[in-house]
Amino acid sequence: MITDIKKDFIIKLFQSLVHSENDYKKELENLQIQTDKLSVINCLNGLLNYLKGDFQSALRYFGDSEYLLNQDDNTFEKVFYNFILGYVNFCEKNNNLYMLYYNKALKIAEDNECQQFLYELEEGIKGIKNGGLYLASVKNDPLLALVKIGQAVAAEKNIDKLLQTIAEEARDAVQADRCTVFLYDKEHDELWSKVALGIGSEEIRFNASQGIAGTVFRTGETINIKDAYSDSRFNKEIDAKTGYVTKTILCMPIRNIEQEIIGVFQILNKLSGYFTREDEDILISIGSSAGISIENAKLFARQQELLEEQKIVFDSFINTLAASIDARDKITAGHSTRVRMYATLIAEQYGLSKKDLEIIQKAAALHDIGKIGIRDSVLQKEGKLTPEEYQHIQEHVEITHNILEKIHMSDDFKMITEIACSHHEKYDGTGYYRHLKGEEIPFGGRILAVADVFDAITSKRHYRDKMPIQKVISILIGDSGTHFDKNIVDKFLEVPLDKIVDVFLTENHLILEDSDKNILCRYNLRVLLDALTENNNSELVSAFNKYYIGLDPNSEG
């Protein structure tokens, strides 16, 4: 509450100064001066004296404000002080200091979640102009252009959107008709742009030595042309093709933090008169900020590409590991894929985030990788396992854990190991290998438990055919609360039947007919159980059994 009062006090006093010097003085007269307000008052007095041309008094007030600020730790005062000093340095064309102060104000505001306060200051500054107080034009205010670009630097990672912002604000800041931002493609030695305001969004490319932009890129000089058609460097063919008439041109390099040229601004047709030295200075300010932001956006894009490449490699590695199990046992081939699909259907019922869904999918694909360590004589045995063999095959879960924990994974994906090795845990604690119970079992592991058992008993095995679907559903319901988490079973039973059948199709290679899909998509496993139990809805039962029984007509429904 105290911070809100301080914020409101600053905004009110600031607005009174913006409106008029008299309003500001009246506000001060009515104000009960307190020590914690002196920093703000000194800062505003400094701004007022600066605008009146009394620079010595302004510096003294700003110095006093800074001293008081160092004695306090008020966020709003710090944002305000740095914002005002940024504005003054902008007016003095000290562009580096302007960006330093403004970015400091922006960082403090972001770190303390008070960006709205900074926005209100930006709105208020529209009423101030170097040398006096008046209501300024919002659209063509160069300070606001720099403010907006400063915000884009901090927030925008998409390079196309960033270039669009830079082009629009640069155009408005120097009051021109069009702006193109060209970037250098080192691999092809070309200048290119997707952002050429006024001529659509089609990409433009040309050799980095051609034209006015190429000259600026190669030499690093600024070119300011007052009459394009009288300058031999201007290519008139472009105007002839587009119908546009170019009159004035301002072209300037964009540099990164190492002062390397990474692109070019090309701004066309000053709305009134010619481009001035002040326009060039404004563009230099924009360029210094834009260069850093463009480099950051390019680095971010490259980082995303590398992450995507790593993801592809990781996914390929996971699929290869899963395929190695299928190669060991042709009868259970495809089991890991189907478990992943069933687990996905359950997870989607919960509306999990993309990241959490991806973790469960990867864990499902790897859940049986530990069977690499199981003897072939046990893994491929036809018939019932002996107690010793059954105990041996249970070891695959711990082996899964031991294998996966040796794979380097990011923090986000470390849960894959815990989920994959917990699919044989039971809700009542009687599972293996760690005998976890209830919510001690990872949520993803509880999902895999349902998906794994469902696929196991609805798929053909060495020693038996697939189980009748009525019995399968009854097992899931009957073992809820003991083997399975009841909530997860309930979610699975709500999955539309056409999605369940889609998983069957990966094994029996049939094609789901539209007429059957229209029937199955309206029902779920719970409704199917009721239909089978009460011997009704033959249309549903018939459509489901066609794909569940598949090519094995001897199986029961």
Coordinates of C-alpha atoms in Angstrom, one line a residue:
M1 CA 0.0 0.0 0.0
I2 CA 2.9 2.4 0.9
T3 CA 4.5 1.7 -2.5
D4 CA 1.2 2.5 -4.3
I5 CA 1.0 5.8 -2.5
K6 CA 4.6 6.7 -3.5
K7 CA 3.8 5.8 -7.1
D8 CA 0.7 7.9 -7.2
F9 CA 2.5 10.8 -5.6
I10 CA 5.3 10.7 -8.3
I11 CA 2.8 10.4 -11.2
K12 CA 0.6 13.3 -9.9
L13 CA 3.5 15.6 -9.3
F14 CA 5.1 14.7 -12.7
Q15 CA 1.8 15.3 -14.5
S16 CA 1.5 18.8 -12.9
L17 CA 4.9 19.8 -14.2
V18 CA 4.1 18.4 -17.7
H19 CA 0.9 20.5 -17.7
S20 CA 2.5 23.8 -16.6
E21 CA 5.1 25.3 -14.3
N22 CA 2.3 27.1 -12.4
D23 CA 0.4 23.9 -11.7
Y24 CA 3.6 22.3 -10.5
K25 CA 4.3 25.1 -8.1
K26 CA 0.8 25.0 -6.8
E27 CA 1.1 21.3 -6.2
L28 CA 4.3 21.9 -4.2
E29 CA 2.6 24.6 -2.1
N30 CA -0.2 22.2 -1.2
L31 CA 2.3 19.4 -0.5
Q32 CA 3.4 18.4 3.0
I33 CA 7.2 18.0 2.3
Q34 CA 8.7 14.9 3.8
T35 CA 12.2 13.6 3.6
D36 CA 11.2 10.5 1.6
K37 CA 9.7 12.8 -1.1
L38 CA 12.7 15.1 -1.5
S39 CA 14.5 12.9 -4.1
V40 CA 11.5 13.1 -6.5
I41 CA 11.0 16.8 -5.9
N42 CA 14.7 17.5 -6.5
C43 CA 14.6 15.4 -9.7
L44 CA 11.6 17.4 -11.0
N45 CA 13.2 20.7 -10.0
G46 CA 16.2 19.6 -12.0
L47 CA 14.0 18.8 -15.0
L48 CA 12.2 22.1 -14.8
N49 CA 15.4 24.1 -14.6
Y50 CA 16.9 22.1 -17.5
L51 CA 13.8 23.0 -19.6
K52 CA 14.2 26.6 -18.7
G53 CA 17.8 26.6 -19.7
D54 CA 19.3 26.9 -16.2
F55 CA 21.7 24.0 -16.6
Q56 CA 23.8 24.7 -13.5
S57 CA 20.8 24.6 -11.2
A58 CA 19.5 21.5 -13.0
L59 CA 22.8 19.7 -12.4
R60 CA 22.7 20.7 -8.7
Y61 CA 19.2 19.4 -8.3
F62 CA 19.9 16.1 -10.1
G63 CA 23.0 15.6 -7.9
D64 CA 20.9 16.2 -4.7
S65 CA 18.3 13.7 -6.0
E66 CA 20.9 11.1 -6.7
Y67 CA 22.4 11.6 -3.2
L68 CA 19.0 11.1 -1.5
L69 CA 18.3 8.2 -3.7
N70 CA 21.3 6.4 -2.5
Q71 CA 20.0 6.7 1.1
D72 CA 16.8 5.0 0.2
D73 CA 15.7 1.8 -1.6
N74 CA 12.5 2.9 -3.2
T75 CA 11.9 1.2 -6.6
F76 CA 9.6 3.9 -8.0
E77 CA 12.1 6.7 -7.2
K78 CA 14.9 4.8 -8.9
V79 CA 12.9 4.2 -12.0
F80 CA 11.8 7.8 -12.1
Y81 CA 15.3 9.2 -11.6
N82 CA 16.9 7.1 -14.4
F83 CA 14.0 7.8 -16.7
I84 CA 14.3 11.6 -16.3
L85 CA 18.1 11.5 -16.7
G86 CA 17.6 9.4 -19.8
Y87 CA 15.2 12.0 -21.2
V88 CA 17.6 14.9 -20.5
N89 CA 20.5 13.1 -22.2
F90 CA 18.3 12.3 -25.1
C91 CA 17.6 16.1 -25.5
E92 CA 21.3 16.8 -25.3
K93 CA 21.9 14.1 -28.0
N94 CA 24.1 12.1 -25.5
N95 CA 22.7 8.9 -27.1
N96 CA 24.9 6.4 -25.2
L97 CA 24.0 7.9 -21.9
Y98 CA 20.3 8.1 -22.9
M99 CA 20.3 4.4 -23.6
L100 CA 22.2 3.6 -20.4
Y101 CA 19.8 5.5 -18.2
Y102 CA 16.6 4.3 -20.0
N103 CA 17.7 0.7 -20.0
K104 CA 18.5 0.9 -16.3
A105 CA 15.0 2.3 -15.6
L106 CA 13.6 -0.5 -17.7
K107 CA 15.5 -3.2 -15.9
I108 CA 14.6 -1.9 -12.4
A109 CA 10.9 -1.8 -13.5
E110 CA 11.0 -5.4 -14.9
D111 CA 12.9 -6.8 -11.9
N112 CA 10.3 -5.3 -9.6
E113 CA 7.2 -5.9 -11.8
C114 CA 6.3 -2.2 -12.1
Q115 CA 6.4 -1.8 -15.9
Q116 CA 3.0 -0.1 -15.7
F117 CA 4.7 2.8 -13.8
L118 CA 7.3 3.2 -16.5
Y119 CA 4.6 3.1 -19.1
E120 CA 2.8 6.0 -17.3
L121 CA 6.0 8.0 -17.3
E122 CA 6.4 7.3 -21.0
E123 CA 2.8 8.6 -21.6
G124 CA 3.6 11.7 -19.5
I125 CA 6.8 12.5 -21.3
K126 CA 4.8 13.0 -24.5
G127 CA 3.9 16.5 -23.1
I128 CA 7.5 17.7 -22.8
K129 CA 9.8 19.1 -25.5
N130 CA 13.3 20.4 -25.1
G131 CA 13.1 24.1 -24.4
G132 CA 9.5 24.3 -23.2
L133 CA 6.3 22.5 -22.2
Y134 CA 3.6 21.6 -24.7
L135 CA 1.5 18.7 -25.8
A136 CA 3.6 16.8 -28.3
S137 CA 2.7 14.8 -31.4
V138 CA 2.7 11.1 -30.2
K139 CA 3.3 9.5 -33.6
N140 CA 6.4 11.4 -34.6
D141 CA 8.1 11.9 -31.2
P142 CA 11.6 10.5 -31.7
L143 CA 12.0 9.9 -27.9
L144 CA 9.0 7.6 -28.0
A145 CA 10.5 5.8 -30.9
L146 CA 13.6 5.1 -28.9
V147 CA 11.6 4.1 -25.9
K148 CA 9.6 1.6 -27.9
I149 CA 12.7 0.2 -29.5
G150 CA 14.3 -0.1 -26.1
Q151 CA 11.3 -2.1 -24.9
A152 CA 11.5 -4.3 -28.0
V153 CA 15.2 -4.9 -27.3
A154 CA 14.3 -6.3 -23.9
A155 CA 11.2 -8.3 -24.8
E156 CA 11.2 -9.4 -28.4
K157 CA 13.0 -12.6 -29.5
N158 CA 11.3 -13.1 -32.8
I159 CA 13.6 -11.4 -35.4
D160 CA 10.8 -10.7 -37.9
K161 CA 8.7 -8.9 -35.3
L162 CA 11.7 -7.1 -34.0
L163 CA 12.7 -5.8 -37.4
Q164 CA 9.1 -4.7 -38.0
T165 CA 9.1 -2.7 -34.8
I166 CA 12.5 -1.1 -35.6
A167 CA 11.4 -0.2 -39.1
E168 CA 8.2 1.4 -38.1
E169 CA 9.7 3.4 -35.2
A170 CA 12.7 4.5 -37.3
R171 CA 10.3 5.7 -40.0
D172 CA 8.1 7.6 -37.6
A173 CA 11.0 9.0 -35.6
V174 CA 12.5 10.8 -38.6
Q175 CA 9.0 11.5 -40.1
A176 CA 9.5 9.6 -43.4
D177 CA 7.3 7.5 -45.7
R178 CA 9.1 4.2 -45.8
C179 CA 11.9 2.3 -44.1
T180 CA 13.7 -0.9 -45.0
V181 CA 16.0 -2.8 -42.6
F182 CA 18.5 -4.9 -44.5
L183 CA 20.6 -7.5 -42.7
Y184 CA 23.9 -9.1 -43.9
D185 CA 23.9 -12.7 -45.0
K186 CA 27.6 -13.6 -44.6
E187 CA 27.2 -17.1 -46.2
H188 CA 25.8 -15.7 -49.5
D189 CA 27.4 -12.2 -49.2
E190 CA 24.0 -10.6 -49.6
L191 CA 21.8 -8.0 -48.0
W192 CA 18.3 -9.2 -47.4
S193 CA 15.1 -8.0 -45.8
K194 CA 11.6 -9.3 -45.0
V195 CA 10.7 -5.8 -43.7
A196 CA 10.3 -3.2 -46.4
L197 CA 7.4 -0.9 -45.2
G198 CA 5.1 -0.1 -48.0
I199 CA 6.0 -2.8 -50.5
G200 CA 4.6 -6.0 -48.9
S201 CA 6.4 -8.8 -47.1
E202 CA 8.2 -10.6 -49.9
E203 CA 11.9 -11.1 -49.1
I204 CA 14.3 -8.8 -50.9
R205 CA 17.9 -10.0 -51.6
F206 CA 20.8 -8.5 -53.6
N207 CA 24.6 -8.6 -53.6
A208 CA 26.1 -6.7 -50.6
S209 CA 28.1 -4.4 -53.0
Q210 CA 25.1 -3.2 -55.0
G211 CA 23.2 0.0 -54.8
I212 CA 23.2 2.7 -52.1
A213 CA 22.6 0.1 -49.3
G214 CA 25.5 -1.9 -50.6
T215 CA 27.8 1.2 -50.7
V216 CA 26.8 2.0 -47.1
F217 CA 27.4 -1.6 -46.0
R218 CA 30.9 -1.7 -47.6
T219 CA 32.1 1.8 -46.6
G220 CA 30.3 2.3 -43.3
E221 CA 29.4 5.9 -44.3
T222 CA 26.0 7.5 -44.0
I223 CA 24.4 8.6 -47.3
N224 CA 21.9 11.4 -47.2
I225 CA 20.5 12.2 -50.7
K226 CA 18.3 15.2 -51.2
D227 CA 17.3 14.4 -54.8
A228 CA 17.4 10.6 -55.7
Y229 CA 17.0 11.0 -59.4
S230 CA 20.0 13.3 -59.7
D231 CA 22.2 10.9 -57.9
S232 CA 24.0 8.3 -60.1
R233 CA 24.0 5.7 -57.3
F234 CA 20.2 5.5 -57.2
N235 CA 18.7 2.6 -59.3
K236 CA 15.6 4.2 -61.1
E237 CA 14.5 0.7 -62.3
I238 CA 13.0 -0.1 -58.9
D239 CA 10.7 2.9 -59.0
A240 CA 9.8 2.0 -62.6
K241 CA 8.7 -1.5 -61.5
T242 CA 6.8 -0.4 -58.4
G243 CA 5.4 2.9 -59.5
Y244 CA 6.8 4.6 -56.4
V245 CA 8.6 7.9 -56.7
T246 CA 11.7 8.2 -54.5
K247 CA 12.7 11.7 -53.7
T248 CA 14.9 11.7 -50.6
I249 CA 17.0 8.9 -49.1
L250 CA 18.7 8.4 -45.8
C251 CA 20.9 5.3 -45.6
M252 CA 23.0 4.4 -42.6
P253 CA 24.8 1.3 -41.3
I254 CA 23.6 -0.8 -38.3
R255 CA 26.4 -1.9 -36.0
N256 CA 26.6 -4.5 -33.3
I257 CA 28.3 -4.1 -29.9
E258 CA 31.7 -4.8 -31.5
Q259 CA 31.0 -2.0 -34.0
E260 CA 30.9 -4.5 -36.9
I261 CA 28.3 -3.6 -39.6
I262 CA 25.5 -6.2 -39.5
G263 CA 23.0 -4.4 -41.7
V264 CA 21.7 -1.1 -43.2
F265 CA 18.8 1.3 -42.6
Q266 CA 17.3 2.7 -45.8
I267 CA 14.7 5.4 -45.2
L268 CA 12.8 7.0 -48.1
N269 CA 11.0 10.3 -48.6
K270 CA 11.1 12.7 -45.7
L271 CA 7.5 13.9 -45.3
S272 CA 8.5 17.5 -45.2
G273 CA 11.7 18.8 -46.7
Y274 CA 15.0 16.9 -46.5
F275 CA 16.6 14.6 -44.0
T276 CA 18.6 16.6 -41.5
R277 CA 21.6 16.1 -39.3
E278 CA 19.2 15.7 -36.4
D279 CA 17.5 12.8 -38.3
E280 CA 20.9 11.2 -38.7
D281 CA 21.6 11.5 -35.0
I282 CA 18.2 10.0 -34.2
L283 CA 19.0 7.1 -36.5
I284 CA 22.4 6.6 -34.9
S285 CA 20.6 6.2 -31.5
I286 CA 18.1 3.8 -33.0
G287 CA 20.9 1.9 -34.8
S288 CA 23.0 1.4 -31.7
S289 CA 20.1 -0.2 -29.8
A290 CA 18.8 -2.0 -32.9
G291 CA 22.1 -3.6 -33.6
I292 CA 22.3 -5.2 -30.2
S293 CA 18.7 -6.4 -30.2
I294 CA 19.1 -7.9 -33.7
E295 CA 22.2 -9.8 -32.7
N296 CA 20.4 -11.0 -29.6
A297 CA 17.4 -12.1 -31.7
K298 CA 19.7 -13.9 -34.1
L299 CA 21.5 -15.7 -31.3
F300 CA 18.2 -16.7 -29.8
A301 CA 17.0 -18.1 -33.1
R302 CA 20.3 -20.0 -33.5
Q303 CA 20.0 -21.3 -30.0
Q304 CA 16.4 -22.5 -30.8
E305 CA 17.7 -24.2 -33.9
L306 CA 20.4 -26.0 -31.9
L307 CA 17.9 -27.1 -29.3
E308 CA 15.6 -28.4 -32.0
E309 CA 18.6 -30.3 -33.5
Q310 CA 19.4 -31.7 -30.1
K311 CA 15.8 -32.7 -29.6
I312 CA 15.8 -34.6 -33.0
V313 CA 19.0 -36.4 -32.0
F314 CA 17.6 -37.2 -28.6
D315 CA 14.3 -38.5 -30.1
S316 CA 16.2 -40.6 -32.6
F317 CA 18.3 -42.1 -29.8
I318 CA 15.2 -42.9 -27.8
N319 CA 13.5 -44.5 -30.8
T320 CA 16.6 -46.5 -31.5
L321 CA 16.7 -47.8 -27.9
A322 CA 13.0 -48.7 -28.1
A323 CA 13.6 -50.5 -31.4
S324 CA 16.4 -52.6 -29.9
I325 CA 13.8 -54.2 -27.6
D326 CA 11.5 -54.9 -30.5
A327 CA 14.4 -56.6 -32.3
R328 CA 14.9 -59.0 -29.3
D329 CA 11.3 -60.2 -29.3
K330 CA 9.1 -60.1 -32.5
I331 CA 6.0 -61.1 -30.6
T332 CA 6.0 -57.9 -28.4
A333 CA 7.2 -55.7 -31.3
G334 CA 5.5 -52.3 -31.2
H335 CA 4.6 -52.6 -27.5
S336 CA 6.5 -49.5 -26.4
T337 CA 5.0 -47.5 -29.3
R338 CA 1.4 -48.5 -28.3
V339 CA 2.1 -47.8 -24.6
R340 CA 3.3 -44.4 -25.6
M341 CA 0.1 -43.8 -27.6
Y342 CA -2.2 -45.0 -24.8
A343 CA -0.2 -42.9 -22.2
T344 CA -0.6 -39.9 -24.5
L345 CA -4.4 -40.4 -24.7
I346 CA -4.6 -40.4 -20.9
A347 CA -2.3 -37.4 -20.4
E348 CA -4.4 -35.4 -22.9
Q349 CA -7.5 -36.1 -20.9
Y350 CA -5.7 -34.3 -18.0
G351 CA -4.8 -31.3 -20.3
L352 CA -1.1 -31.6 -19.5
S353 CA 1.4 -29.0 -20.8
K354 CA 3.3 -29.8 -23.9
K355 CA 6.5 -30.3 -21.9
D356 CA 4.9 -32.7 -19.4
L357 CA 3.3 -34.6 -22.2
E358 CA 6.6 -34.9 -24.0
I359 CA 8.3 -36.3 -20.8
I360 CA 5.6 -39.0 -20.4
Q361 CA 5.9 -39.9 -24.1
K362 CA 9.6 -40.4 -23.9
A363 CA 9.3 -42.3 -20.6
A364 CA 6.8 -44.6 -22.3
A365 CA 9.1 -45.2 -25.2
L366 CA 11.9 -46.2 -22.9
H367 CA 9.9 -48.0 -20.1
D368 CA 11.1 -51.5 -21.2
I369 CA 14.7 -50.7 -22.2
G370 CA 15.9 -52.7 -19.2
K371 CA 14.8 -55.9 -21.0
I372 CA 18.1 -55.6 -22.8
G373 CA 19.6 -57.2 -19.7
I374 CA 17.1 -60.1 -19.6
R375 CA 18.1 -63.6 -20.9
D376 CA 16.7 -64.5 -24.2
S377 CA 15.6 -67.9 -22.8
V378 CA 13.3 -66.0 -20.4
L379 CA 12.3 -63.0 -22.6
Q380 CA 11.3 -65.3 -25.5
K381 CA 9.9 -68.2 -23.6
E382 CA 6.6 -69.7 -24.8
G383 CA 4.5 -70.6 -21.9
K384 CA 4.3 -69.8 -18.3
L385 CA 7.4 -68.5 -16.5
T386 CA 8.9 -70.3 -13.4
P387 CA 9.1 -68.3 -10.2
E388 CA 12.9 -67.9 -10.8
E389 CA 12.3 -66.7 -14.3
Y390 CA 9.5 -64.3 -13.3
Q391 CA 11.8 -62.9 -10.6
H392 CA 14.5 -62.5 -13.3
I393 CA 12.3 -60.6 -15.7
Q394 CA 11.2 -58.3 -12.9
E395 CA 14.8 -57.1 -12.9
H396 CA 14.3 -55.2 -16.1
V397 CA 12.7 -52.2 -14.3
E398 CA 15.8 -51.7 -12.1
I399 CA 18.0 -52.2 -15.2
T400 CA 15.9 -49.5 -17.0
H401 CA 16.7 -47.1 -14.1
N402 CA 20.4 -47.9 -14.2
I403 CA 20.6 -47.4 -18.0
L404 CA 18.6 -44.2 -18.1
E405 CA 20.3 -42.5 -15.2
K406 CA 23.6 -42.7 -17.1
I407 CA 22.2 -40.7 -20.0
H408 CA 22.8 -37.0 -19.7
M409 CA 19.5 -35.2 -19.7
S410 CA 18.4 -31.6 -18.9
D411 CA 16.7 -30.9 -15.6
D412 CA 13.3 -30.9 -17.4
F413 CA 13.8 -34.4 -18.7
K414 CA 15.4 -36.1 -15.6
M415 CA 11.9 -37.2 -14.6
I416 CA 11.9 -39.5 -17.6
T417 CA 14.0 -42.0 -15.7
E418 CA 11.8 -41.9 -12.6
I419 CA 8.6 -42.4 -14.7
A420 CA 10.0 -45.1 -16.9
C421 CA 11.2 -47.3 -14.0
S422 CA 8.0 -47.0 -12.0
H423 CA 5.5 -48.6 -14.4
H424 CA 5.3 -51.8 -12.4
E425 CA 4.7 -50.1 -9.1
K426 CA 1.2 -50.7 -7.7
Y427 CA -1.0 -48.1 -6.0
D428 CA -1.2 -50.2 -2.8
G429 CA 2.6 -50.6 -2.6
T430 CA 2.8 -54.3 -3.7
G431 CA 4.5 -53.6 -7.0
Y432 CA 8.2 -53.5 -7.9
Y433 CA 11.1 -52.6 -7.7
R434 CA 10.9 -49.9 -5.0
H435 CA 7.5 -50.8 -3.6
L436 CA 6.2 -47.3 -3.9
K437 CA 2.6 -46.6 -3.1
G438 CA -0.1 -44.0 -3.8
E439 CA 1.3 -40.6 -4.8
E440 CA 4.8 -41.8 -4.0
I441 CA 4.7 -43.2 -7.5
P442 CA 5.3 -40.4 -10.1
F443 CA 2.2 -39.3 -11.8
G444 CA 3.6 -40.3 -15.2
G445 CA 4.4 -43.7 -13.8
R446 CA 0.8 -44.2 -12.7
I447 CA -0.3 -43.4 -16.2
L448 CA 2.2 -45.9 -17.7
A449 CA 1.0 -48.6 -15.3
V450 CA -2.5 -48.4 -16.9
A451 CA -1.2 -48.0 -20.5
D452 CA 1.2 -50.9 -20.1
V453 CA -1.3 -53.4 -18.7
F454 CA -4.0 -52.4 -21.2
D455 CA -1.7 -53.0 -24.1
A456 CA -0.3 -56.3 -22.6
I457 CA -3.7 -57.9 -22.2
T458 CA -5.2 -56.5 -25.5
S459 CA -2.2 -57.8 -27.5
K460 CA -1.2 -61.3 -28.6
R461 CA 1.5 -62.9 -26.5
H462 CA 3.6 -66.1 -26.7
Y463 CA 1.3 -68.1 -24.5
R464 CA -2.1 -66.6 -25.2
D465 CA -4.3 -64.6 -27.5
K466 CA -5.6 -61.1 -26.7
M467 CA -8.1 -61.0 -23.8
P468 CA -11.8 -60.4 -24.5
I469 CA -12.4 -56.6 -24.2
Q470 CA -15.1 -57.0 -21.6
K471 CA -12.7 -58.8 -19.3
V472 CA -10.0 -56.2 -20.0
I473 CA -12.2 -53.3 -18.9
S474 CA -13.4 -55.2 -15.9
I475 CA -9.8 -55.8 -14.8
L476 CA -9.0 -52.1 -15.0
I477 CA -12.0 -51.2 -12.9
G478 CA -11.6 -54.0 -10.5
D479 CA -7.9 -53.3 -9.8
S480 CA -8.5 -49.5 -9.3
G481 CA -7.2 -48.4 -6.0
T482 CA -5.0 -51.5 -5.6
H483 CA -3.0 -51.9 -8.8
F484 CA -4.0 -48.7 -10.5
D485 CA -4.7 -45.1 -9.5
K486 CA -8.5 -45.0 -9.8
N487 CA -8.6 -41.4 -11.1
I488 CA -6.3 -42.4 -14.0
V489 CA -8.4 -45.4 -14.8
D490 CA -11.5 -43.2 -14.9
K491 CA -9.8 -40.8 -17.3
F492 CA -8.7 -43.7 -19.5
L493 CA -12.3 -45.1 -19.6
E494 CA -13.5 -41.6 -20.9
V495 CA -11.2 -41.7 -24.0
P496 CA -13.3 -41.9 -27.2
L497 CA -13.2 -45.3 -28.7
D498 CA -12.1 -44.2 -32.2
K499 CA -8.8 -43.0 -30.5
I500 CA -8.4 -46.4 -28.8
V501 CA -9.0 -48.1 -32.2
D502 CA -6.3 -45.9 -33.8
V503 CA -3.8 -47.6 -31.6
F504 CA -5.1 -51.1 -32.6
L505 CA -4.6 -50.2 -36.2
T506 CA -0.8 -49.8 -35.7
E507 CA -0.8 -53.6 -35.0
N508 CA -3.5 -55.1 -37.3
H509 CA -2.9 -52.6 -40.2
L510 CA -6.7 -52.2 -40.9
I511 CA -8.1 -48.9 -42.0
L512 CA -10.8 -47.3 -39.9
E513 CA -13.9 -46.7 -42.1
D514 CA -15.6 -43.3 -41.8
S515 CA -19.0 -45.0 -40.9
D516 CA -17.3 -46.9 -38.0
K517 CA -15.4 -43.8 -36.9
N518 CA -18.7 -41.8 -36.7
I519 CA -20.0 -44.5 -34.3
L520 CA -16.9 -45.0 -32.2
C521 CA -16.1 -41.4 -31.6
R522 CA -19.4 -41.0 -29.7
Y523 CA -18.6 -43.7 -27.1
N524 CA -15.9 -44.7 -24.6
L525 CA -14.8 -47.9 -22.9
R526 CA -17.2 -47.5 -20.0
V527 CA -20.2 -47.3 -22.4
L528 CA -18.8 -50.3 -24.3
L529 CA -18.6 -52.4 -21.1
D530 CA -22.3 -51.5 -20.4
A531 CA -23.2 -52.5 -23.9
L532 CA -21.4 -55.9 -23.6
T533 CA -22.8 -56.5 -20.1
E534 CA -26.4 -55.7 -21.0
N535 CA -26.1 -57.2 -24.6
N536 CA -27.4 -54.0 -26.3
N537 CA -26.1 -51.4 -28.8
S538 CA -25.0 -54.0 -31.2
E539 CA -23.9 -51.3 -33.7
L540 CA -21.3 -50.1 -31.2
V541 CA -20.1 -53.6 -30.3
S542 CA -19.9 -54.7 -33.9
A543 CA -17.9 -51.6 -35.0
F544 CA -15.4 -52.0 -32.1
N545 CA -14.9 -55.7 -32.5
K546 CA -14.1 -55.4 -36.2
Y547 CA -10.9 -53.6 -35.3
Y548 CA -10.2 -55.2 -31.9
I549 CA -10.5 -58.8 -33.2
G550 CA -8.8 -57.7 -36.5
L551 CA -7.7 -60.6 -38.6
D552 CA -8.2 -63.1 -35.8
P553 CA -11.8 -64.2 -36.2
N554 CA -11.5 -66.8 -33.4
S555 CA -11.0 -64.2 -30.7
E556 CA -13.9 -63.4 -28.5
G557 CA -15.4 -59.9 -28.2

